[in-house]
Coordinates of C-alpha atoms and ligand atoms in Angstrom, one line a residue:
M1 CA 0.0 10.8 -39.5
S2 CA 1.5 7.3 -38.6
K3 CA 4.5 7.9 -36.8
P4 CA 8.1 7.1 -38.0
K5 CA 9.9 3.7 -37.8
P6 CA 12.0 3.6 -34.6
P7 CA 15.4 4.5 -35.6
V8 CA 17.1 1.7 -33.2
Q9 CA 16.2 -2.4 -33.0
P10 CA 17.3 -4.5 -30.9
G11 CA 21.3 -5.3 -29.5
E12 CA 22.5 -2.2 -32.1
R13 CA 24.5 -0.1 -29.8
I14 CA 24.2 3.7 -29.4
T15 CA 26.0 6.3 -27.9
L16 CA 23.1 9.3 -26.7
P17 CA 23.6 12.2 -23.8
I18 CA 21.8 11.8 -21.0
T19 CA 19.3 14.3 -20.3
G20 CA 17.5 14.1 -17.5
Q21 CA 15.5 10.8 -15.0
S22 CA 12.9 9.6 -15.8
H23 CA 10.0 8.9 -12.9
T24 CA 11.5 5.1 -11.9
G25 CA 15.1 6.8 -11.6
D26 CA 16.6 5.9 -15.7
G27 CA 18.5 8.0 -17.5
V28 CA 16.6 9.6 -19.9
G29 CA 17.4 10.5 -23.2
K30 CA 17.6 11.3 -27.2
Y31 CA 18.4 9.2 -30.1
K32 CA 18.5 10.6 -33.3
G33 CA 14.8 12.1 -31.8
F34 CA 13.8 9.3 -30.1
T35 CA 13.6 8.6 -26.5
V36 CA 16.1 6.5 -25.2
F37 CA 15.4 5.1 -20.9
V38 CA 19.1 4.2 -20.2
P39 CA 18.9 2.8 -16.0
L40 CA 22.2 3.8 -14.4
A41 CA 22.4 6.6 -16.5
I42 CA 22.6 10.3 -15.1
A43 CA 21.4 13.5 -16.4
G44 CA 24.1 15.1 -17.9
E45 CA 26.7 11.7 -19.0
Q46 CA 27.1 11.1 -22.5
V47 CA 26.8 7.1 -22.8
A48 CA 26.8 4.1 -24.8
A49 CA 24.0 1.8 -24.0
R50 CA 23.0 -1.5 -25.4
V51 CA 19.1 -1.6 -27.2
S52 CA 17.4 -4.3 -25.4
R53 CA 13.6 -3.2 -25.9
V54 CA 12.0 -1.1 -28.6
K55 CA 8.1 0.4 -28.0
K56 CA 6.3 2.4 -30.5
S57 CA 8.0 6.0 -29.2
Y58 CA 10.8 5.0 -26.9
A59 CA 12.9 2.8 -26.0
H60 CA 15.0 0.5 -23.4
A61 CA 18.8 0.0 -23.5
Q62 CA 21.3 -1.0 -21.4
L63 CA 24.0 0.9 -20.1
E64 CA 27.4 -0.6 -21.4
E65 CA 29.8 2.8 -20.7
V66 CA 29.9 5.9 -19.1
L67 CA 32.0 7.9 -22.1
Q68 CA 31.8 10.7 -20.5
G69 CA 30.6 11.0 -16.8
S70 CA 28.7 13.2 -14.5
S71 CA 30.2 14.7 -11.9
H72 CA 27.4 13.6 -9.2
R73 CA 28.3 10.2 -10.0
V74 CA 29.2 8.2 -7.1
A75 CA 29.7 4.6 -6.1
P76 CA 26.7 3.0 -4.5
P77 CA 28.1 2.6 -1.4
C78 CA 25.3 -0.7 -0.4
P79 CA 26.8 -3.4 -2.0
V80 CA 23.4 -5.2 -3.3
F81 CA 22.3 -1.8 -5.1
D82 CA 21.8 -3.4 -8.7
Q83 CA 20.6 -7.0 -7.2
C84 CA 18.0 -5.2 -4.6
G85 CA 16.1 -3.0 -7.0
G86 CA 14.6 -1.4 -3.3
C87 CA 17.2 1.9 -4.0
Q88 CA 17.3 3.7 -7.5
L89 CA 19.4 6.7 -7.1
Q90 CA 22.1 5.4 -4.8
H91 CA 25.1 6.0 -7.5
I92 CA 23.7 9.7 -7.7
D93 CA 24.7 11.8 -4.7
Y94 CA 22.2 13.5 -2.0
P95 CA 22.5 16.8 -4.2
A96 CA 22.3 15.7 -7.5
Q97 CA 19.1 12.9 -6.2
L98 CA 16.8 16.2 -4.8
A99 CA 17.9 18.8 -7.6
S100 CA 16.6 16.0 -9.6
K101 CA 13.0 15.6 -8.0
E102 CA 12.8 18.6 -7.9
Q103 CA 12.9 19.2 -11.9
Q104 CA 10.0 16.3 -12.0
V105 CA 8.1 18.4 -10.1
V106 CA 8.9 21.3 -12.5
D107 CA 8.7 19.5 -15.5
A108 CA 5.2 18.5 -14.4
F109 CA 3.8 21.5 -14.0
T110 CA 5.1 22.9 -16.9
R111 CA 4.5 20.4 -19.0
I112 CA 1.6 18.8 -17.6
G113 CA -0.3 21.5 -16.0
G114 CA 0.7 23.7 -18.2
L115 CA 0.5 26.2 -14.9
E116 CA 2.9 29.0 -13.3
A117 CA 2.7 28.2 -9.4
E118 CA 5.7 29.2 -7.4
I119 CA 7.8 26.6 -6.9
L120 CA 9.8 26.2 -3.8
P121 CA 13.2 24.8 -3.4
I122 CA 12.8 20.7 -2.3
L123 CA 13.3 19.7 1.3
G124 CA 16.3 17.5 1.9
M125 CA 17.2 15.2 4.6
K126 CA 20.0 16.3 6.8
E127 CA 21.6 12.7 7.2
P128 CA 19.4 10.9 4.7
W129 CA 20.3 7.1 5.8
S130 CA 18.6 4.9 8.6
Y131 CA 15.4 6.4 7.8
R132 CA 12.6 4.1 7.5
N133 CA 10.7 2.6 10.6
K134 CA 9.3 -0.4 8.8
A135 CA 11.5 -3.4 7.7
Q136 CA 10.0 -6.4 5.9
V137 CA 11.8 -9.4 5.3
P138 CA 10.8 -12.9 3.0
F139 CA 12.3 -16.0 4.4
G140 CA 13.7 -18.5 2.0
G141 CA 15.6 -21.5 1.8
R142 CA 14.3 -24.8 3.5
K143 CA 14.3 -26.5 6.8
G144 CA 17.8 -26.3 8.0
K145 CA 19.0 -24.0 6.2
I146 CA 16.0 -21.1 6.6
Q147 CA 17.3 -17.6 5.5
A148 CA 16.1 -14.2 5.2
G149 CA 16.9 -11.4 3.1
F150 CA 14.9 -9.5 -0.3
Y151 CA 14.2 -10.8 -3.5
A152 CA 16.5 -10.3 -6.7
A153 CA 15.0 -8.2 -8.5
G154 CA 12.3 -9.7 -10.7
S155 CA 12.7 -13.2 -8.8
H156 CA 11.8 -15.4 -5.8
Q157 CA 15.3 -16.0 -5.2
I158 CA 16.6 -14.7 -1.1
I159 CA 19.2 -12.5 -1.3
P160 CA 20.6 -12.3 2.1
L161 CA 21.1 -8.9 4.0
D162 CA 22.3 -8.3 7.3
H163 CA 22.0 -4.3 7.0
C164 CA 19.8 -2.0 4.9
L165 CA 21.1 1.6 4.7
I166 CA 18.1 3.2 4.3
Q167 CA 16.6 1.6 7.7
Q168 CA 16.7 2.1 11.1
P169 CA 19.7 0.2 12.7
D170 CA 17.0 -1.1 15.4
N171 CA 15.3 -2.5 13.0
D172 CA 18.2 -4.3 11.0
R173 CA 19.4 -6.1 14.4
T174 CA 15.5 -7.2 15.4
I175 CA 15.1 -8.8 12.0
Q176 CA 18.7 -10.2 12.7
Q177 CA 17.7 -11.7 16.2
V178 CA 14.9 -13.4 14.7
I179 CA 16.7 -15.4 12.0
E180 CA 18.9 -16.8 14.6
S181 CA 16.0 -18.0 16.9
V182 CA 14.2 -19.7 14.2
R183 CA 17.6 -21.2 13.0
E184 CA 18.5 -22.4 16.4
L185 CA 14.8 -23.5 17.1
D186 CA 14.7 -25.1 12.3
I187 CA 11.6 -23.7 12.2
P188 CA 10.7 -24.5 8.4
P189 CA 10.6 -21.1 5.7
Y190 CA 7.6 -21.0 3.6
D191 CA 7.7 -22.9 -0.1
E192 CA 6.1 -20.9 -2.6
E193 CA 5.8 -23.6 -5.3
K194 CA 4.6 -26.3 -2.8
H195 CA 2.9 -23.9 -1.2
R196 CA 3.9 -25.6 2.2
G197 CA 6.2 -24.8 5.4
C198 CA 5.2 -22.0 7.9
L199 CA 7.4 -18.7 7.8
R200 CA 6.7 -16.6 4.6
H201 CA 7.5 -13.1 6.0
V202 CA 9.0 -11.5 9.5
M203 CA 8.0 -7.6 9.7
V204 CA 9.6 -5.1 12.4
R205 CA 8.6 -1.8 13.3
T206 CA 10.1 0.8 15.7
G207 CA 8.4 3.5 17.0
I208 CA 11.6 6.3 16.9
H209 CA 9.9 8.1 20.2
T210 CA 8.8 5.8 22.1
Q211 CA 11.5 2.7 20.7
E212 CA 8.7 0.6 20.9
V213 CA 9.4 -2.3 18.8
M214 CA 6.7 -4.6 17.2
V215 CA 8.0 -8.2 15.8
V216 CA 4.4 -10.0 13.5
L217 CA 5.8 -13.1 12.2
V218 CA 3.5 -14.2 9.2
T219 CA 3.1 -17.8 8.7
H220 CA 1.6 -20.1 6.1
G221 CA -0.5 -21.8 8.4
S222 CA -2.5 -21.3 12.4
E223 CA 0.8 -23.7 13.5
L224 CA 4.1 -22.4 14.6
P225 CA 5.7 -25.1 15.7
H226 CA 8.5 -24.1 19.1
R227 CA 6.1 -21.3 19.5
K228 CA 6.7 -21.2 23.4
Q229 CA 11.0 -21.5 22.5
L230 CA 10.5 -18.5 19.8
V231 CA 8.5 -16.0 22.0
A232 CA 10.9 -16.0 25.0
H233 CA 13.9 -16.5 23.1
L234 CA 12.9 -13.0 20.9
R235 CA 11.7 -11.8 24.8
E236 CA 15.2 -12.4 26.3
R237 CA 17.0 -10.6 22.9
I238 CA 14.7 -7.8 21.7
P239 CA 15.1 -4.7 23.4
G240 CA 12.0 -2.8 23.5
L241 CA 10.0 -5.5 21.9
V242 CA 6.1 -4.4 23.0
S243 CA 4.8 -6.6 20.3
L244 CA 5.1 -10.1 19.0
I245 CA 2.8 -10.9 16.4
Q246 CA 1.4 -14.3 14.3
N247 CA 0.2 -13.0 11.0
I248 CA -1.6 -15.8 9.3
Q249 CA -1.1 -15.5 5.3
S250 CA -2.2 -19.1 4.0
H251 CA -3.5 -17.7 0.0
R252 CA -0.8 -17.8 -2.9
T253 CA 0.1 -14.4 -3.0
N254 CA 2.6 -11.2 -3.1
V255 CA 0.3 -9.2 -0.7
V256 CA 2.6 -10.4 2.6
L257 CA -0.2 -9.8 5.5
G258 CA -3.4 -11.7 5.9
K259 CA -6.4 -11.3 7.1
E260 CA -5.9 -12.6 11.1
S261 CA -3.6 -11.4 13.3
R262 CA -3.0 -13.2 17.2
V263 CA -0.8 -11.5 19.8
L264 CA 1.7 -14.6 20.5
W265 CA 3.2 -11.8 23.8
G266 CA 2.5 -8.4 25.0
E267 CA 0.6 -5.8 23.7
P268 CA -1.7 -5.8 19.9
V269 CA 0.1 -2.4 18.7
I270 CA 3.0 0.0 19.4
H271 CA 2.6 3.6 20.1
D272 CA 4.6 6.4 18.3
R273 CA 4.0 10.5 18.2
I274 CA 4.1 12.3 15.2
G275 CA 4.8 15.7 16.3
H276 CA 2.2 16.3 19.3
V277 CA 0.3 13.7 18.6
R278 CA -0.2 10.3 19.5
F279 CA -0.4 7.0 17.6
A280 CA -1.9 3.2 18.0
I281 CA -0.4 1.0 14.9
S282 CA -1.2 -2.6 14.0
P283 CA 0.3 -4.7 12.0
H284 CA -2.2 -3.5 9.0
S285 CA -2.0 0.1 9.9
F286 CA -0.7 2.2 7.2
F287 CA 2.2 4.2 8.6
Q288 CA 4.2 6.5 7.4
V289 CA 7.9 5.1 6.7
N290 CA 10.2 8.1 7.7
P291 CA 9.0 9.7 10.8
V292 CA 11.3 12.2 10.7
Q293 CA 10.8 13.8 7.2
T294 CA 6.8 13.4 7.4
E295 CA 7.3 15.8 10.5
V296 CA 8.2 18.2 7.4
L297 CA 6.1 17.1 5.1
Y298 CA 3.0 17.9 7.8
E299 CA 4.3 20.7 9.1
Q300 CA 4.5 22.5 5.2
V301 CA 0.4 21.2 5.5
R302 CA -0.3 23.2 8.6
R303 CA 1.4 26.0 7.2
M304 CA -0.6 26.3 3.8
A305 CA -4.0 25.1 5.8
A306 CA -3.1 28.5 7.9
L307 CA -5.7 27.9 10.6
T308 CA -7.0 29.8 13.1
G309 CA -9.2 27.6 15.3
K310 CA -12.7 28.8 13.2
E311 CA -12.4 26.0 10.2
T312 CA -14.3 22.8 8.9
V313 CA -11.4 20.8 7.5
I314 CA -11.7 18.0 5.8
D315 CA -9.4 15.6 5.9
A316 CA -9.8 13.0 2.4
Y317 CA -7.9 9.8 1.8
C318 CA -7.3 10.2 5.5
G319 CA -6.0 6.4 6.4
I320 CA -5.4 6.4 10.2
G321 CA -6.1 9.9 10.6
T322 CA -2.8 11.3 10.7
I323 CA -2.7 14.8 8.9
G324 CA -6.6 15.8 10.1
L325 CA -5.2 15.2 14.3
Y326 CA -2.0 16.6 13.1
L327 CA -4.0 19.4 12.7
A328 CA -7.2 19.3 15.2
K329 CA -5.6 21.5 18.1
D330 CA -6.0 24.5 15.4
A331 CA -9.4 23.8 13.6
A332 CA -12.8 24.2 15.2
Q333 CA -13.9 20.2 13.3
V334 CA -12.2 17.8 11.1
L335 CA -13.9 15.4 9.0
G336 CA -11.8 12.2 8.1
V337 CA -12.8 9.7 4.9
E338 CA -10.8 7.0 4.2
S339 CA -11.7 3.5 2.2
V340 CA -10.3 1.0 4.6
P341 CA -12.7 0.4 7.1
Q342 CA -9.8 -1.1 9.6
A343 CA -8.2 2.4 9.0
V344 CA -10.5 4.6 9.9
E345 CA -10.9 2.7 13.4
D346 CA -7.8 3.2 13.8
A347 CA -8.3 6.8 13.1
R348 CA -11.4 7.0 15.1
H349 CA -9.3 4.9 18.3
N350 CA -6.2 7.6 17.6
A351 CA -8.6 11.0 18.6
E352 CA -9.9 9.1 21.8
L353 CA -5.9 7.9 22.5
N354 CA -5.0 12.1 22.6
G355 CA -8.4 13.2 23.9
I356 CA -10.0 14.9 20.3
D357 CA -13.4 15.5 20.3
H358 CA -13.8 17.5 17.7
A359 CA -13.2 15.0 14.6
R360 CA -15.3 12.1 12.7
F361 CA -13.7 10.0 10.4
E362 CA -16.0 8.0 7.9
A363 CA -15.2 5.0 6.2
G364 CA -15.8 4.7 1.7
P365 CA -14.7 5.8 -1.1
A366 CA -13.6 9.8 -0.7
E367 CA -15.2 10.1 -4.6
E368 CA -18.7 9.2 -3.4
V369 CA -18.8 10.3 0.5
L370 CA -17.3 14.3 -0.5
P371 CA -20.7 14.3 -2.7
R372 CA -22.7 13.5 -0.8
W373 CA -21.5 15.9 2.2
A374 CA -22.0 18.8 -0.6
R375 CA -25.2 17.3 -1.3
E376 CA -26.2 17.7 2.3
G377 CA -25.5 20.6 2.7
L378 CA -21.3 21.1 3.9
R379 CA -19.1 23.2 3.8
A380 CA -15.7 22.9 4.2
D381 CA -13.0 25.8 4.9
V382 CA -10.7 23.9 4.1
V383 CA -9.9 20.1 2.2
I384 CA -6.7 18.2 2.2
V385 CA -6.4 15.7 -0.1
D386 CA -3.8 12.5 0.3
P387 CA -4.9 9.8 -3.3
P388 CA -2.9 7.4 -3.5
R389 CA -0.8 7.5 -6.8
K390 CA -3.4 7.2 -9.4
G391 CA -4.3 10.7 -7.9
C392 CA -7.8 12.1 -7.3
A393 CA -11.4 11.3 -9.3
P394 CA -13.0 13.8 -11.2
E395 CA -16.1 13.4 -9.2
L396 CA -13.9 13.9 -6.1
L397 CA -12.9 17.4 -7.4
D398 CA -15.6 18.2 -9.0
A399 CA -17.2 17.8 -5.1
I400 CA -14.5 19.9 -3.5
V401 CA -15.3 22.9 -5.9
N402 CA -18.8 22.6 -4.6
L403 CA -18.2 22.0 -1.0
S404 CA -16.4 25.8 -1.8
P405 CA -13.6 26.1 0.5
D406 CA -11.3 28.8 0.8
R407 CA -8.3 26.2 0.4
L408 CA -7.4 23.1 -0.7
V409 CA -3.9 21.4 0.6
Y410 CA -3.4 19.0 -2.5
V411 CA -0.3 15.8 -1.0
S412 CA 0.9 14.3 -3.4
C413 CA 3.1 11.1 -4.4
N414 CA 2.6 11.2 -8.2
P415 CA 3.8 14.7 -9.8
A416 CA 1.9 14.1 -13.0
T417 CA -1.0 12.8 -11.6
L418 CA -0.9 15.8 -9.0
A419 CA -0.2 18.5 -11.8
R420 CA -3.5 16.7 -14.5
D421 CA -6.2 17.6 -11.0
A422 CA -4.7 20.9 -10.7
A423 CA -5.3 22.1 -13.7
Y424 CA -8.9 20.8 -13.6
L425 CA -9.1 22.2 -10.7
K426 CA -7.5 25.6 -12.1
E427 CA -10.2 25.6 -15.3
R428 CA -12.5 25.7 -11.8
G429 CA -11.5 28.6 -10.6
Y430 CA -8.8 27.5 -8.0
T431 CA -5.1 27.8 -8.5
S432 CA -1.8 26.3 -6.8
R433 CA -0.2 28.8 -5.3
Q434 CA 3.0 27.4 -3.9
V435 CA 4.1 23.9 -4.5
Q436 CA 6.3 22.6 -2.1
P437 CA 8.5 19.1 -3.1
V438 CA 9.6 17.0 0.0
D439 CA 12.0 14.3 0.0
M440 CA 10.3 11.3 2.0
F441 CA 12.2 8.7 -0.1
P442 CA 15.9 9.3 -0.1
H443 CA 17.6 7.3 -2.3
T444 CA 14.6 6.0 -3.9
S445 CA 13.1 7.2 -7.0
H446 CA 9.6 8.8 -5.1
V447 CA 8.6 12.5 -5.2
E448 CA 6.7 14.0 -2.5
T449 CA 4.9 17.1 -3.5
V450 CA 2.6 19.6 -1.4
V451 CA 1.0 21.8 -2.8
L452 CA -1.3 24.7 -1.6
I453 CA -4.5 25.0 -4.1
S454 CA -6.8 28.3 -3.1
R455 CA -9.9 30.2 -4.6
I456 CA -9.4 32.2 -7.6
K457 CA -10.7 35.7 -6.3
E458 CA -13.4 37.8 -9.1
Ligands
LIG1 N1 -3.4 10.9 4.5 C1 -2.5 9.7 5.6 C2 -3.0 8.6 4.5 C3 -1.8 8.9 3.4 S1 -2.2 7.1 1.5 C4 -1.3 9.7 5.8 O1 -0.7 10.4 5.4 O2 -0.6 8.6 6.3 C5 -3.9 7.5 0.9 C6 -4.7 6.6 1.9 O3 -6.0 6.7 0.9 C7 -4.7 5.4 2.0 O4 -4.7 5.0 3.8 C8 -5.3 4.0 1.3 O5 -6.6 2.9 1.9 C9 -7.1 5.7 0.5 N2 -7.2 5.2 -0.2 C10 -7.1 5.0 -1.7 N3 -8.2 5.3 -2.6 C11 -9.3 6.1 -1.0 C12 -10.7 6.4 -2.3 N4 -11.2 6.1 -3.3 N5 -11.2 7.2 -1.4 C13 -11.1 7.2 0.0 N6 -9.4 7.0 0.5 C14 -8.8 6.4 -0.4

């Protein structure tokens, strides 16, 4: 049966009730039964919007007027909220942001998964601002007039910004010091169009427990004019600076870091802790950007894993080993697997740093390594998975079933693929018992969830 024609045309002004938020934070409603996405509209509102794009089964429309506002609508505190695109939900008060994230998890489990797990109230932050430990800022402008800020949404035009509300204030100050120093020394920015010049990005990371600061200057070539003076300036001006690094990215690409890093001054890494575990963080390491909520998240993983000291635990998609090492003191053995070899090296180093000698890490795709482990006769008591947005490959889920753990703890940044995988596992004897959403990224539309999945006893 062919679908009926969309009841809207581009350019048409429509009024409609908004009934929910999409996974990108847009308002969603129906117009004559047809789904319409309206950015900046809020669930519960009645709005007028101008249709911009029409697809077969949905349309996009620009908000023109809020006819009946939501009591959760607030003035976005950031002056560049609508230009930056980094946050999507600043126009919604925090309790309603949390409610909408929780609802997305409920919807995914009921609609996609057809599952009936217990869904616990989302764990939000007491202070949902200034949480990010990492900032990455592009340079632009021209020689003599270098600028740093963010790219205006959908473009590569730099808009200067000296204070980002979700960033730790120390990171903002560090970036300002870098900008001032490169201005004084007149170091040229990289010019994307001509593919020449020098400074592309500055990346800053701070260890919240150690107050150690890493600054990475990403340059187009290996040359860095006035290098000595720049190092002297930054050492003098940035309190807590422990590691000053030049990274070279010579390709035409949006990828921020290149392969090669050189220490300009200090150490090649900084350290931070998650709970009781210390981590060394290099420029390339994946490290959670909201350290406060990372502990909240990992505590939920620990609670659900319910280890007694006797278990073999697999940490799949382990990154630099964070979850496995966090759980290691309560496990007999930890086996981590991760596809990025550099991250695996970091994980091994981090195990050593913490005197943990019963954790092993292997580089490779989890969907190949776990089936091999299962074939080799390995049995696991608890499996942790923390996949990227696309979720787990079916081969991986099959391998987990073959490893026959009692429990699986699934950490997910995408409720839709989580529910799909949970439904797949349910058909194979593993059911979702408890679902705990955690807000890792306040004011953005990202939703994080931890789920306890355990074997259905016959
Ligand atoms: N558990 C870690 C990292 C989670 S991010 C933490 O909490 O910090 C997801 C990780 O999965 C990334 O490190 C990514 O490199 C890795 N990854 C992506 N696809 C993979 C695959 N097919 N097999 C193994 N690891 C993969």
